[in-house]
mmCIF file of C-alpha atoms in Angstrom:
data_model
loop_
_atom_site.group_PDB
_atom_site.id
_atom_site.type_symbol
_atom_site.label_atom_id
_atom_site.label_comp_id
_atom_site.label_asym_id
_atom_site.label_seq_id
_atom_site.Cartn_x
_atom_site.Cartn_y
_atom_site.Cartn_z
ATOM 1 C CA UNK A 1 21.185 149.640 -117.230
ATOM 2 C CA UNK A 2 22.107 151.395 -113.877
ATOM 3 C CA UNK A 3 19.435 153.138 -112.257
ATOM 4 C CA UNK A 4 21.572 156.153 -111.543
ATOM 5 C CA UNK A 5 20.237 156.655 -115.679
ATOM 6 C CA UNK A 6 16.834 156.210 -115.389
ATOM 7 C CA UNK A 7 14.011 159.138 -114.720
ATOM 8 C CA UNK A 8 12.682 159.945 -112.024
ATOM 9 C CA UNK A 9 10.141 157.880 -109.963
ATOM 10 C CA UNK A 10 6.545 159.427 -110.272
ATOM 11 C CA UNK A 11 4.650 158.707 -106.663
ATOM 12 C CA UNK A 12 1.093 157.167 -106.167
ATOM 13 C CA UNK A 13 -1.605 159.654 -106.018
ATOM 14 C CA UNK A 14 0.567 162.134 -108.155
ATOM 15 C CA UNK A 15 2.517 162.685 -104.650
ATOM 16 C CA UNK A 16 6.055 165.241 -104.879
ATOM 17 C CA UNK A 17 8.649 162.789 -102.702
ATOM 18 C CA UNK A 18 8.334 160.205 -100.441
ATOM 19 C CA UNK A 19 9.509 159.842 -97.146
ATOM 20 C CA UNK A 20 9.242 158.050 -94.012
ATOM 21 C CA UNK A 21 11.149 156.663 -90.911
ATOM 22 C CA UNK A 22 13.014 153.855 -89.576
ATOM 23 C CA UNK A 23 12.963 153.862 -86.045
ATOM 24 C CA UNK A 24 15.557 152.047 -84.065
ATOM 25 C CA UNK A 25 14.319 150.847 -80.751
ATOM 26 C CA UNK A 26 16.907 151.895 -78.667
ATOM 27 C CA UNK A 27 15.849 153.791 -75.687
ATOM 28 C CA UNK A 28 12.040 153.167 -76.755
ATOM 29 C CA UNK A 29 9.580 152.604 -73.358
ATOM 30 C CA UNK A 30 6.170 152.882 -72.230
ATOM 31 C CA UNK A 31 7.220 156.347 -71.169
ATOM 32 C CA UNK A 32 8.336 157.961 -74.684
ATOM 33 C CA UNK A 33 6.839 155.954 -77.751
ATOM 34 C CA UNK A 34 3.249 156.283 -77.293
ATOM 35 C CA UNK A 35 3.548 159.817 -77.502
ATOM 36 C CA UNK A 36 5.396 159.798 -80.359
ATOM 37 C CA UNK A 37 3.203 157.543 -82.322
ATOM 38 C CA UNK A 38 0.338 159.411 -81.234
ATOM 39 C CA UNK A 39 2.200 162.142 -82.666
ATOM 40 C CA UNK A 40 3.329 160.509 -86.060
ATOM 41 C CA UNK A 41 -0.585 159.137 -86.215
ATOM 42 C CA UNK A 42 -2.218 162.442 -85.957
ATOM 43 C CA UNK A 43 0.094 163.688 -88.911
ATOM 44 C CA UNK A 44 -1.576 161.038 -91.067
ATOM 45 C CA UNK A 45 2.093 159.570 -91.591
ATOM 46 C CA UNK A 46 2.639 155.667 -91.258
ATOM 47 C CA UNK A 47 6.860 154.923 -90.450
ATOM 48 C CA UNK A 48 8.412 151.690 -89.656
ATOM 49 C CA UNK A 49 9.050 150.466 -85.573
ATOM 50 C CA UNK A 50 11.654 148.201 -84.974
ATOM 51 C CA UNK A 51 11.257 145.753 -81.604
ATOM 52 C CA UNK A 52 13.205 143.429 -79.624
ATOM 53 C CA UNK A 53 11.303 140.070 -79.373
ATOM 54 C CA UNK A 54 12.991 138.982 -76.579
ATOM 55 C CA UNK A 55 15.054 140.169 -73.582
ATOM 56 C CA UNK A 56 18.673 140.114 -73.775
ATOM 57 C CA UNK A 57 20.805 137.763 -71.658
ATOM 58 C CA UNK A 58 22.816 140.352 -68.868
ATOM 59 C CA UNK A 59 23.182 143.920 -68.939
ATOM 60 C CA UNK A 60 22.208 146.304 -72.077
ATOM 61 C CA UNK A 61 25.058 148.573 -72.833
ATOM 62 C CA UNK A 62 22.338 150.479 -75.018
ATOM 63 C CA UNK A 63 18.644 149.197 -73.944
ATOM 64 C CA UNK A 64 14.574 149.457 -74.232
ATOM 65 C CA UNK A 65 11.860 147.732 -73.780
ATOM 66 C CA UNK A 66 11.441 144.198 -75.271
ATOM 67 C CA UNK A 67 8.170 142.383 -76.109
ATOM 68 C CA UNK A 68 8.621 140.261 -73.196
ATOM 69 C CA UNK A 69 6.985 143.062 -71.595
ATOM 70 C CA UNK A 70 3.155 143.011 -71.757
ATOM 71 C CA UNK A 71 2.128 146.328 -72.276
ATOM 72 C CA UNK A 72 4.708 146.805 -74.940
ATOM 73 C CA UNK A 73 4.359 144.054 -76.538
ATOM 74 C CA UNK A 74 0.467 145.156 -76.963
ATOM 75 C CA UNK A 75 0.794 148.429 -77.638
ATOM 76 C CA UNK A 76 3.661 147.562 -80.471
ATOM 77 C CA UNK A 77 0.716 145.430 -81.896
ATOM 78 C CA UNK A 78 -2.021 147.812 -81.651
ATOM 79 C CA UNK A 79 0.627 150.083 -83.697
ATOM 80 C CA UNK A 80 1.129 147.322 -86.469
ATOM 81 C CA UNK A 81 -2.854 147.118 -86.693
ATOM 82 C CA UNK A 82 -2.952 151.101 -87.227
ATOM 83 C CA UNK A 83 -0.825 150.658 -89.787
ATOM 84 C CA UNK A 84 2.842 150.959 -89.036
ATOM 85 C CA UNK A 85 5.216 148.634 -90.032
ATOM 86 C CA UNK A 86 7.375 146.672 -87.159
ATOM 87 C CA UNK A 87 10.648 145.768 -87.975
ATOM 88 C CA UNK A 88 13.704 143.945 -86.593
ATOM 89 C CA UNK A 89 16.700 145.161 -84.781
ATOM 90 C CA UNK A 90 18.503 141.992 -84.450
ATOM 91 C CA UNK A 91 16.022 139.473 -81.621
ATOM 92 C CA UNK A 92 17.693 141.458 -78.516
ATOM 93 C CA UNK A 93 19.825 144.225 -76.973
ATOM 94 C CA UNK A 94 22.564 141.946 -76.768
ATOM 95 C CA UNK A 95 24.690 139.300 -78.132
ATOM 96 C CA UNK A 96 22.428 136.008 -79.534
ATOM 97 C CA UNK A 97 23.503 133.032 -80.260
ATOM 98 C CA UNK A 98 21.683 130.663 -83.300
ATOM 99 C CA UNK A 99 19.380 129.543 -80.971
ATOM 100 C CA UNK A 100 18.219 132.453 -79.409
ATOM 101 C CA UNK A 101 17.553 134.053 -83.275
ATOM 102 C CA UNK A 102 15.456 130.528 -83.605
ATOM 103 C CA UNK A 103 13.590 131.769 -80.391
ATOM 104 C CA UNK A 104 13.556 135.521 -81.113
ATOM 105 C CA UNK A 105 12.349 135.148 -84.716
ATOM 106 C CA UNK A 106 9.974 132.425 -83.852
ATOM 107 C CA UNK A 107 8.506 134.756 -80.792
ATOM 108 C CA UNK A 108 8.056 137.627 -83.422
ATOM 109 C CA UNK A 109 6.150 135.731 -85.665
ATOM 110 C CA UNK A 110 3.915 134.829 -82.667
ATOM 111 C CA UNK A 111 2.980 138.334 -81.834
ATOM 112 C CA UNK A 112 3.394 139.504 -85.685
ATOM 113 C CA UNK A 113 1.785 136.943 -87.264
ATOM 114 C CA UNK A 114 4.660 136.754 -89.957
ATOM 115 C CA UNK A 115 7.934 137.096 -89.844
ATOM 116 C CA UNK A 116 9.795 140.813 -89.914
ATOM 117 C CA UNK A 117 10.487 142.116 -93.747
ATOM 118 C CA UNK A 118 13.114 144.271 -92.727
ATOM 119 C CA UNK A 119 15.883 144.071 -90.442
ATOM 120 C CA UNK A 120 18.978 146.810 -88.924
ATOM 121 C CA UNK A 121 21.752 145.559 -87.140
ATOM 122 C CA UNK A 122 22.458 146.899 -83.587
ATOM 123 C CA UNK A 123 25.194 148.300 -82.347
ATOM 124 C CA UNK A 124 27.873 145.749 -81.377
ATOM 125 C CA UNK A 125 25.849 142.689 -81.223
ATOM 126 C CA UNK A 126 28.289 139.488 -82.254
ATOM 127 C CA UNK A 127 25.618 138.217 -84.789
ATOM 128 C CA UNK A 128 24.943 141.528 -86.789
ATOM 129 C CA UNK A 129 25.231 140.613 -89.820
ATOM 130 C CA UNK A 130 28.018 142.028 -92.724
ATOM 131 C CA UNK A 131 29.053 144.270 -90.231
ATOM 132 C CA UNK A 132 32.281 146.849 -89.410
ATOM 133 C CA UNK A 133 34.829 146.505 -91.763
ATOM 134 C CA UNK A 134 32.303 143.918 -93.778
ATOM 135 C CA UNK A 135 30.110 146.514 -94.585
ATOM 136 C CA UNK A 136 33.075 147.853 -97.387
ATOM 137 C CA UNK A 137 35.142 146.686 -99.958
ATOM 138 C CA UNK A 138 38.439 145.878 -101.340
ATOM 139 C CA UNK A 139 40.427 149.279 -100.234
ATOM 140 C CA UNK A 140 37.766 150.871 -98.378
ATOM 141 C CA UNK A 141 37.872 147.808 -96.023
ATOM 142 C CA UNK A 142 41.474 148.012 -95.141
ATOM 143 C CA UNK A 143 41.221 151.928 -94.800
ATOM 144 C CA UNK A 144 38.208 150.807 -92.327
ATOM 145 C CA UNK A 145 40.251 148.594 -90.450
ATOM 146 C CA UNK A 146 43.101 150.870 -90.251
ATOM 147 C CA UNK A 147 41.152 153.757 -89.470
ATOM 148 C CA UNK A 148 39.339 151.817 -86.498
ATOM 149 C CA UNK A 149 42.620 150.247 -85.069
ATOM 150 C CA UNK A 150 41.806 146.883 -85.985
ATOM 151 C CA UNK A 151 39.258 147.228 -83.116
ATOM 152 C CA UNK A 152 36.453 144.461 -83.431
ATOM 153 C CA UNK A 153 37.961 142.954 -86.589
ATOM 154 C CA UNK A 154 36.742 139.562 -86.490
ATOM 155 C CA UNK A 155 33.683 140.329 -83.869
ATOM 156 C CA UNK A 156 30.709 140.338 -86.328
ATOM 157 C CA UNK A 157 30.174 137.184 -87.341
ATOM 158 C CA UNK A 158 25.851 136.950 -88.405
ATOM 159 C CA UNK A 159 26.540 135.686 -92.420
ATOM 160 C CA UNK A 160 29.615 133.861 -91.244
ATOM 161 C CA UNK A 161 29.199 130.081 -91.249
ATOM 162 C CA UNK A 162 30.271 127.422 -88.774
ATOM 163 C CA UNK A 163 30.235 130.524 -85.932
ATOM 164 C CA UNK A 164 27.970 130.180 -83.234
ATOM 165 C CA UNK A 165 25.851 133.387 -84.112
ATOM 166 C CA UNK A 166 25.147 132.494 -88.007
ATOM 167 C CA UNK A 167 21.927 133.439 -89.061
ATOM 168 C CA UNK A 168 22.505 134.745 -92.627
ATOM 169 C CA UNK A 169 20.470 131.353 -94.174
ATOM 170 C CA UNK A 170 17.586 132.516 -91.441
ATOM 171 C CA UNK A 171 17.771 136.225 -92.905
ATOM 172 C CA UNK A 172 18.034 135.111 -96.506
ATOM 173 C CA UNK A 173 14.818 133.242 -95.668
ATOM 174 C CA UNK A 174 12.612 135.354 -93.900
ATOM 175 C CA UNK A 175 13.899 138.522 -94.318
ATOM 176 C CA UNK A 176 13.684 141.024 -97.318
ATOM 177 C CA UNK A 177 15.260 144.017 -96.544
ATOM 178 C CA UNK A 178 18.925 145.272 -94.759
ATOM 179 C CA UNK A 179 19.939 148.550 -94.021
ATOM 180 C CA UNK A 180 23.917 149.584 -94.522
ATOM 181 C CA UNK A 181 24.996 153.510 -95.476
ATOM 182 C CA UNK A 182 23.164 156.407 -93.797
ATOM 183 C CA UNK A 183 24.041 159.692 -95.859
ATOM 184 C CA UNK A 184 23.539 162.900 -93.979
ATOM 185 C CA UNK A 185 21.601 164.241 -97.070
ATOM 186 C CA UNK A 186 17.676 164.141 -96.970
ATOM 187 C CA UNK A 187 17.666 162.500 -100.259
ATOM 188 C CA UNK A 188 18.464 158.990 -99.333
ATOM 189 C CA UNK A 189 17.519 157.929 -102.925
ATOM 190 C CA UNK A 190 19.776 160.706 -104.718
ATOM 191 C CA UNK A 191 22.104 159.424 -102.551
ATOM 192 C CA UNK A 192 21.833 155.703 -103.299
ATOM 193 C CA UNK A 193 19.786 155.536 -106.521
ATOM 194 C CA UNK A 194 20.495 151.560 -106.986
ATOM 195 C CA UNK A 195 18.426 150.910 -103.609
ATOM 196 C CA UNK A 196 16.933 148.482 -102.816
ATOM 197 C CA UNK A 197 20.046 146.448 -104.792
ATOM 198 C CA UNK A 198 21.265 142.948 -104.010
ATOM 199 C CA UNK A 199 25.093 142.564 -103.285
ATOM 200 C CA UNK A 200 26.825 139.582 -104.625
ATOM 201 C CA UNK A 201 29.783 140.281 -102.339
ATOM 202 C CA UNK A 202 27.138 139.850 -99.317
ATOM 203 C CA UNK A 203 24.488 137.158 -101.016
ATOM 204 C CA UNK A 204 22.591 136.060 -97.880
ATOM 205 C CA UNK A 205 20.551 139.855 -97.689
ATOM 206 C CA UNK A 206 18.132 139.595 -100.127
ATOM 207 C CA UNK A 207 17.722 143.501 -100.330
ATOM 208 C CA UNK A 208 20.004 146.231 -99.115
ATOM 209 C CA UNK A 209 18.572 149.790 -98.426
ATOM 210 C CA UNK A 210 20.072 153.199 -97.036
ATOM 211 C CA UNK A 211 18.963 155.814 -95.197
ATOM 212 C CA UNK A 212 19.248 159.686 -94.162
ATOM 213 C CA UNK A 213 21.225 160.691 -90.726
ATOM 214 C CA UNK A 214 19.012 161.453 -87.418
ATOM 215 C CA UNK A 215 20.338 159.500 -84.949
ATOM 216 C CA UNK A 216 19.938 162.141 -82.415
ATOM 217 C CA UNK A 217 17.342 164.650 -82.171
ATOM 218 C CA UNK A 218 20.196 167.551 -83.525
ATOM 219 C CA UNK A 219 20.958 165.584 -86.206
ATOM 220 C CA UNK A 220 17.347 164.784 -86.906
ATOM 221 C CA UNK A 221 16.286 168.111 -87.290
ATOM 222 C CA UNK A 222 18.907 169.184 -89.700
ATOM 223 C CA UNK A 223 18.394 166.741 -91.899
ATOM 224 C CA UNK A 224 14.348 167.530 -91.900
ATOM 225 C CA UNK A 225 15.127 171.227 -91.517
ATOM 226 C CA UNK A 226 12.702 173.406 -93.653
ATOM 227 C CA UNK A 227 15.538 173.965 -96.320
ATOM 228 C CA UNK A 228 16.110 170.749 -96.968
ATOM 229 C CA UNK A 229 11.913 169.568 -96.903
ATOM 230 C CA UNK A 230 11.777 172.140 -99.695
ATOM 231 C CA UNK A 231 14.792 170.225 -101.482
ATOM 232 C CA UNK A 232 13.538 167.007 -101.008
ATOM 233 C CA UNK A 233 10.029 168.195 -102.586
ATOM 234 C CA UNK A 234 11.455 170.426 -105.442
ATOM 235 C CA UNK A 235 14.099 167.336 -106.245
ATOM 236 C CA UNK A 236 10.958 164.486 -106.095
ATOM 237 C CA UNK A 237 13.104 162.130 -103.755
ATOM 238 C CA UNK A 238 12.673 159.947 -101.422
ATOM 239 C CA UNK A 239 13.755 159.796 -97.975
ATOM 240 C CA UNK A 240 14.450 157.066 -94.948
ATOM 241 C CA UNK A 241 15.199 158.839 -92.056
ATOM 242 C CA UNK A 242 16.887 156.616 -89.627
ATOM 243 C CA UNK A 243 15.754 157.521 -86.030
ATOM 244 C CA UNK A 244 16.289 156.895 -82.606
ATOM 245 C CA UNK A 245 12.838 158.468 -81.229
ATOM 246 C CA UNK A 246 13.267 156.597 -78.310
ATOM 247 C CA UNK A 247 16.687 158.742 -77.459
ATOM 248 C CA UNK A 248 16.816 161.755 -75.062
ATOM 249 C CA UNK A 249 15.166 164.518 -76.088
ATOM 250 C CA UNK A 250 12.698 163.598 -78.438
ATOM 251 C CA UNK A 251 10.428 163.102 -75.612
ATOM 252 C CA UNK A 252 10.791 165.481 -72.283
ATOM 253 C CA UNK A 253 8.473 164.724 -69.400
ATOM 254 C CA UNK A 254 6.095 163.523 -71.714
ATOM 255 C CA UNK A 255 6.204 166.053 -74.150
ATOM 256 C CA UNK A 256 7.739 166.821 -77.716
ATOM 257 C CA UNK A 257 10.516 168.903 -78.278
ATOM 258 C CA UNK A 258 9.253 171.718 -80.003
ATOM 259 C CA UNK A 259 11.427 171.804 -82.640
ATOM 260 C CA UNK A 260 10.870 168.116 -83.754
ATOM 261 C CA UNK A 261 7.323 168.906 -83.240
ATOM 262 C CA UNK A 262 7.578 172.033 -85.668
ATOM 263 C CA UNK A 263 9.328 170.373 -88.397
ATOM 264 C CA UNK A 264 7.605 167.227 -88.706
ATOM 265 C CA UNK A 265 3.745 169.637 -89.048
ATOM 266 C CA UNK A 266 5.839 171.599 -91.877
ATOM 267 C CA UNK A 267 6.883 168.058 -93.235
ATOM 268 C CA UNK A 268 3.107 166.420 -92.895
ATOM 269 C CA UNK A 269 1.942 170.023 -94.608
ATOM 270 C CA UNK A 270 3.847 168.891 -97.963
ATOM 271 C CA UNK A 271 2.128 167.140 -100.647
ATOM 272 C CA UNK A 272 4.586 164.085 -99.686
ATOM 273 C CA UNK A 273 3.863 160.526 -99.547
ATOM 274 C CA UNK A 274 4.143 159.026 -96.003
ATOM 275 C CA UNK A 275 4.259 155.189 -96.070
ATOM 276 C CA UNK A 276 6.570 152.628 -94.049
ATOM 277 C CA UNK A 277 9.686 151.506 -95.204
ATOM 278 C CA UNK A 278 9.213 148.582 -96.867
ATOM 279 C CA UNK A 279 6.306 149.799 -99.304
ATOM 280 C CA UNK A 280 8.325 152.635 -100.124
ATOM 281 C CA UNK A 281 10.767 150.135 -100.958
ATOM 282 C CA UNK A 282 8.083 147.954 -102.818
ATOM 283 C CA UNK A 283 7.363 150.259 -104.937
ATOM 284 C CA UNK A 284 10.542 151.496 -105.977
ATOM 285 C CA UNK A 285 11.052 147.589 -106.750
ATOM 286 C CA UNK A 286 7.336 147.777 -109.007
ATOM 287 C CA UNK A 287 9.070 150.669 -110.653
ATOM 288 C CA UNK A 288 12.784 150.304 -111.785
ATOM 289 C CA UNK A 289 12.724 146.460 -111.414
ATOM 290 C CA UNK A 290 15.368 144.210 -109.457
ATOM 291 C CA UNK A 291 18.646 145.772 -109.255
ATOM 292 C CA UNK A 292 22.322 143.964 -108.408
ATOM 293 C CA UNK A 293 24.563 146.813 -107.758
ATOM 294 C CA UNK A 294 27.974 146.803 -110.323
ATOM 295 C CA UNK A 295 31.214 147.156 -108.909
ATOM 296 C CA UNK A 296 31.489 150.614 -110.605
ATOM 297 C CA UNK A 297 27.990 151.778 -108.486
ATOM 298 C CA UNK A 298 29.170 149.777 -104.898
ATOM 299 C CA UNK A 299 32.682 151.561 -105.389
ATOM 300 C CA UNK A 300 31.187 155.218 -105.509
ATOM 301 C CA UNK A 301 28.650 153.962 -102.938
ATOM 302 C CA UNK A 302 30.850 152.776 -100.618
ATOM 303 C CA UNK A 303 33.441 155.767 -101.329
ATOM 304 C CA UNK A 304 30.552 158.292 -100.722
ATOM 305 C CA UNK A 305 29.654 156.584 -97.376
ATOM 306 C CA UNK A 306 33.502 156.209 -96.435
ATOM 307 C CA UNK A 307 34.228 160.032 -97.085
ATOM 308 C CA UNK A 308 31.556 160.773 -95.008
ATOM 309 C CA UNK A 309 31.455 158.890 -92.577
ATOM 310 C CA UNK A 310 35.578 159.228 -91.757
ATOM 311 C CA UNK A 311 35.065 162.649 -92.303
ATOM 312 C CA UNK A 312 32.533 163.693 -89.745
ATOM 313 C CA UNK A 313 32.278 161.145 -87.348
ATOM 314 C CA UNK A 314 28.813 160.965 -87.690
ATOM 315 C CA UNK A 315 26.921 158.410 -90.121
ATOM 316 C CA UNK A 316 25.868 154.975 -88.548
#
């Protein structure tokens, strides 16, 4: 049975929605995440951190800190112990090769003490996996390819075998979670009801998951704006905002923006529950059971994301 017919999900503790954060590392330092985890600590809400393991080979067309670097790679621990959950975002800033994964994925379990459960590609790394026009299907992957200019066509190359940057088997074993489609609506789970599904069409992630649109801080705050909390509550969803909290603005001289600041106290005020990603995803898992999205559901998925995306320019 599709899970776009089943009722909806009662939370633990008798809780109105769910929600919580995937932070992408980019632009994350010393300088700007402690104060936002302070921040996200003090609201009694527990989100999900992705790291770099290792330092990138060359210059980082978008870069961070990595846990090569001491007091990062402490402080990213000392958040994991408090609760949070620390994720992947591929091993580095930059291309990897199959060995460096090996070295990256061995270095987080090192630090971690386990390997990461969940895992977001970054930006235009050669070994993201499924990625571009691969995230699509059938029709929606030509109109991709068209509508990017055949730009990066065959550059992605993570689940594809005999190229020097497979790691798909790696990620099939270690790894239980993916993201692919951001909506711009708070709702991630109205928006993608079958998540977390497994793919057929892309069998080495175990477990794909979506998420809502905050890239930026603008974008952030409209999609946790106080309309849209209230929606989110009154609707008992579930959200996944995907962040960048490391990107300009978030942080200013050591301070939060003010409006972030507001929103997220009006957010923490709500009777919502605040867990990381991948226990939110648990428990949807506990709940509904294991899903493999049906070419019917992955069609209006993908057509939904597609519309979107091509529409505004703005989903990852």
């Amino acid at each position: 049975m599709s899970t776009q017919s089943k009722p909806r999900l009662r939370w633990p503790e008798g809780k109105k929605f769910a929600f919580t954060i995937f932070d992408d590392t980019d632009h994350t330092t010393m300088e700007n995440g402690p104060v936002i985890y302070d921040f996200l600590k003090s609201l009694g809400m527990r989100t999900s951190k992705s790291v770099w393991p290792i330092k990138g080979v060359g210059e980082a067309k978008v870069g961070g800190s990595t846990c090569e670097e001491a007091e990062y790679r402490e402080w990213t621990r000392g958040l994991q112990q408090d609760g949070f959950e620390i994720a992947l975002h591929n091993v580095t800033y930059n291309n990897s090769p199959r060995a460096q994964i090996v070295a990256g994925l061995d270095t987080y379990f090192s630090i971690y003490g386990s390997f990461p459960r969940i895992q977001v590609n970054h930006s235009d790394c050669r070994d993201c996996l499924y990625w571009g026009h691969k995230r699509v299907s059938g029709l929606f992957r030509l109109a991709y390819t068209l509508a990017t200019r055949f730009r990066k066509l065959h550059r992605f190359q993570g689940e594809v075998r005999g190229s020097e940057y497979f790691w798909g088997d790696l990620c099939e074993q270690h790894i239980e979670y993916v993201r692919n489609f951001v909506f711009k609506d708070i709702n991630t789970l109205k928006c993608c009801p079958q998540m977390p599904y497994h793919d057929t069409l892309r069998p080495l992630v175990k477990q794909w998951f979506a998420s809502a649109e905050g890239g930026t801080l603008d974008s952030f705050c409209r999609t946790v704006s106080e309309e849209n909390q209230l929606r989110l509550e009154n609707e008992g969803g579930a959200c996944i905002m995907y962040a960048h909290l490391g990107a300009p603005g978030f942080v200013s001289q050591g301070r939060l923006d003010a409006r972030f600041q507001g929103l997220m106290e009006d957010l923490a005020a709500r009777d919502g529950w605040f867990v990381p990603v991948s226990t939110l995803l648990d428990y949807i898992r506990e709940q509904r059971g294991e899903h493999c999205i049906t070419t019917i559901e992955r069609t209006r998925l993908e057509w939904q994301w597609f519309a979107n995306k091509f529409a505004t320019r703005g989903t990852s």
